Coordinates of C-alpha atoms and ligand atoms in Angstrom, one line a residue:
M1 CA 192.5 376.5 19.8
S2 CA 195.0 374.9 17.4
R3 CA 196.4 371.5 18.2
R4 CA 199.9 371.4 19.6
G5 CA 202.7 371.1 17.0
L6 CA 205.2 368.3 16.7
L7 CA 208.6 368.6 18.2
I8 CA 211.0 367.2 15.6
V9 CA 214.6 366.4 16.4
L10 CA 216.8 366.3 13.3
S11 CA 220.4 365.0 13.9
G12 CA 223.2 363.7 11.8
P13 CA 226.9 364.4 11.6
S14 CA 228.2 367.8 10.7
G15 CA 228.4 368.0 6.9
C16 CA 225.5 365.6 6.3
G17 CA 223.4 368.4 4.9
K18 CA 220.9 369.1 7.7
G19 CA 221.0 372.8 7.1
T20 CA 220.1 372.4 3.4
V21 CA 217.3 369.9 4.1
V22 CA 215.8 372.2 6.8
G23 CA 215.9 375.2 4.4
K24 CA 214.0 373.2 1.8
L25 CA 211.4 372.0 4.4
L26 CA 210.8 375.6 5.5
T27 CA 210.1 376.7 1.9
A28 CA 207.9 373.6 1.3
R29 CA 205.5 374.0 4.2
N30 CA 204.2 376.8 6.3
D31 CA 203.4 374.7 9.4
V32 CA 207.0 374.1 10.1
C33 CA 209.6 376.4 11.8
V34 CA 213.2 375.8 13.0
S35 CA 214.5 376.7 16.4
V36 CA 217.5 379.1 16.3
S37 CA 220.0 377.9 18.9
C38 CA 222.5 379.8 21.0
T39 CA 226.2 379.0 20.5
T40 CA 229.6 380.0 21.8
R41 CA 231.2 379.3 18.5
A42 CA 232.3 382.2 16.3
P43 CA 230.0 383.0 13.3
R44 CA 231.1 381.5 10.0
E45 CA 231.4 383.7 7.0
G46 CA 227.9 384.5 5.8
E47 CA 226.2 383.5 9.0
R48 CA 223.9 386.0 10.7
E49 CA 222.8 386.7 14.3
G50 CA 219.3 385.4 14.9
V51 CA 219.1 383.6 11.6
H52 CA 221.7 380.8 11.9
Y53 CA 222.5 381.2 15.7
F54 CA 222.4 383.6 18.5
Y55 CA 226.1 384.1 19.2
K56 CA 227.0 384.2 22.9
S57 CA 230.1 384.6 25.0
R58 CA 230.9 381.7 27.4
E59 CA 229.8 383.9 30.3
Q60 CA 226.4 384.8 28.6
F61 CA 225.9 381.1 27.9
A62 CA 226.6 380.1 31.5
D63 CA 224.1 382.8 32.7
M64 CA 221.5 381.3 30.5
I65 CA 222.2 377.8 31.8
R66 CA 221.8 379.2 35.4
D67 CA 218.5 380.9 34.4
N68 CA 217.2 377.5 33.1
A69 CA 216.7 379.1 29.6
F70 CA 217.6 376.0 27.6
L71 CA 215.4 373.0 26.8
E72 CA 218.8 371.2 26.4
Y73 CA 222.4 372.2 25.7
A74 CA 225.5 370.3 24.9
E75 CA 229.2 370.8 24.2
Y76 CA 230.3 369.9 20.7
S77 CA 233.9 370.2 19.4
G78 CA 234.8 372.6 22.2
N79 CA 231.8 374.9 21.9
Y80 CA 228.5 375.1 23.6
Y81 CA 225.1 374.9 21.8
G82 CA 221.7 375.2 23.4
T83 CA 218.0 375.3 22.4
P84 CA 216.1 378.3 23.8
K85 CA 213.1 376.8 25.8
A86 CA 210.5 379.6 25.8
W87 CA 210.5 380.2 22.0
V88 CA 210.1 376.5 21.3
E89 CA 207.2 376.1 23.8
E90 CA 205.4 379.1 22.3
R91 CA 205.5 377.8 18.7
L92 CA 204.4 374.3 19.7
A93 CA 201.5 375.8 21.6
D94 CA 200.6 377.8 18.5
G95 CA 200.4 374.5 16.5
M96 CA 203.6 374.9 14.6
H97 CA 205.9 371.9 14.1
V98 CA 209.3 372.9 15.5
I99 CA 212.5 371.4 14.1
L100 CA 215.5 371.2 16.4
E101 CA 218.6 370.8 14.3
I102 CA 220.9 369.5 17.0
D103 CA 223.7 367.1 17.8
V104 CA 223.1 363.5 19.0
Q105 CA 223.7 364.2 22.7
G106 CA 221.1 367.0 22.5
G107 CA 218.8 364.8 20.5
Q108 CA 219.0 362.0 23.0
N109 CA 218.4 364.4 25.8
I110 CA 215.3 365.7 24.1
M111 CA 214.0 362.2 23.6
R112 CA 214.3 361.6 27.3
L113 CA 212.8 364.9 28.3
C114 CA 210.0 365.0 25.6
P115 CA 208.8 361.4 24.9
D116 CA 206.4 362.8 22.2
A117 CA 209.2 364.2 20.1
V118 CA 209.7 362.6 16.7
S119 CA 213.4 362.0 15.9
V120 CA 215.0 361.7 12.5
F121 CA 218.6 360.9 11.9
L122 CA 220.1 362.1 8.6
L123 CA 222.8 359.8 7.2
P124 CA 225.3 360.8 4.6
P125 CA 225.5 358.4 1.6
S126 CA 228.9 357.3 2.8
V127 CA 231.7 358.4 5.2
D128 CA 233.8 359.5 2.2
V129 CA 231.0 361.8 1.0
L130 CA 230.8 363.2 4.5
K131 CA 234.5 364.0 4.6
A132 CA 234.4 365.5 1.1
R133 CA 231.6 367.8 2.2
L134 CA 233.4 368.9 5.4
V135 CA 236.6 369.6 3.5
G136 CA 234.8 371.2 0.6
R137 CA 233.0 373.6 3.0
C138 CA 236.4 375.2 3.6
T139 CA 235.1 377.0 6.7
E140 CA 237.1 374.9 9.2
S141 CA 240.8 374.2 9.8
T142 CA 242.2 370.7 9.1
E143 CA 242.2 370.1 12.8
V144 CA 238.5 371.0 13.2
V145 CA 237.6 368.8 10.2
Q146 CA 239.4 365.9 11.9
Q147 CA 237.6 366.6 15.2
R148 CA 234.2 366.6 13.4
M149 CA 235.1 363.4 11.5
D150 CA 235.9 361.8 14.9
A151 CA 232.6 363.0 16.3
A152 CA 230.8 361.8 13.2
V153 CA 232.0 358.2 13.7
W154 CA 230.4 358.1 17.1
E155 CA 227.2 359.9 16.0
L156 CA 226.7 357.4 13.1
S157 CA 226.8 354.6 15.7
Q158 CA 223.8 356.2 17.4
A159 CA 221.6 356.4 14.3
D160 CA 219.4 353.6 15.4
T161 CA 218.4 355.3 18.7
Y162 CA 216.3 357.6 16.4
H163 CA 212.7 356.8 15.3
Y164 CA 213.6 357.4 11.6
Q165 CA 216.9 357.1 9.6
V166 CA 217.0 358.9 6.2
I167 CA 219.9 358.7 3.8
N168 CA 220.6 362.1 2.3
D169 CA 221.7 361.1 -1.1
D170 CA 219.3 363.0 -3.3
L171 CA 218.0 366.2 -1.7
E172 CA 214.5 366.2 -3.2
T173 CA 214.0 362.5 -2.1
T174 CA 215.2 363.3 1.4
V175 CA 212.9 366.3 1.8
A176 CA 209.9 364.2 0.4
E177 CA 210.7 361.5 3.0
I178 CA 210.8 363.9 5.9
N179 CA 207.6 365.6 4.7
A180 CA 205.9 362.2 4.7
I181 CA 207.1 361.5 8.2
I182 CA 205.7 364.8 9.5
D183 CA 202.3 364.1 7.7
R184 CA 202.2 360.6 9.2
E185 CA 203.1 361.7 12.7
Q186 CA 200.7 364.6 13.0
I187 CA 197.8 362.3 12.5
Y188 CA 198.5 360.6 15.8
Ligands
5GP1 P1 227.8 373.8 13.6 O1 229.0 374.3 14.4 O2 228.3 372.9 12.5 O3 226.8 374.8 13.3 O4 227.1 372.8 14.6 C1 227.7 371.7 15.3 C2 226.7 370.7 15.8 O5 226.0 371.3 16.8 C3 225.7 370.3 14.7 O6 225.6 368.8 14.8 C4 224.5 371.0 15.1 O7 223.3 370.3 14.7 C5 224.6 371.0 16.6 N1 223.7 372.0 17.3 C6 223.3 373.2 16.8 N2 222.5 373.7 17.7 C7 222.4 372.9 18.8 C8 221.7 373.0 20.0 O8 220.9 373.9 20.3 N3 221.9 371.9 20.8 C9 222.7 370.9 20.5 N4 222.7 369.9 21.4 N5 223.3 370.8 19.4 C10 223.2 371.8 18.5

């Protein structure tokens, strides 16, 4: 039987580049997969059901909470996000390392529930860079960008509750650092 995979929590403020980093990690290694969360937020242009998220109504999400289908869930900027429990458990049992790309509340919940989880906080090079990325993405209204900046300030203050902090300045360096963390942690 293969050994159990690592549960890897990856957090960082919206716009810090988590999605791009995870995409690179998935291409770089075949022992890593990413959990696809459920959300009540509407799909952004170009996002696909089952690839970026499973899009749920608030009622469907509430039913899943009731059925205990989430490893964790949280409200973020007025929408709900949750990690499907069964899928993650199956992959870990198969020996795959599972990345959870989740917000800080969710990350801290996972650290409490799963003490073996490895947590990585991705930092933007600066708050100005973060704002520029959020505005440049052009997928959210000015009000939502402001909400996300407010959330980011609190999230950044929580970075040291994670095992590792990685500054996402140069993408290749960031991916190499996270690769090294996975290799080091899987030895234990
Ligand atoms: P976005 O709307 O930008 O896709 O995601 C907003 C925030 O929710 C991001 O910080 C993202 O990492 C987080 N998020 C995505 N999926 C989950 C989840 O399943 N649980 C939690 N707690 N946060 C999530």
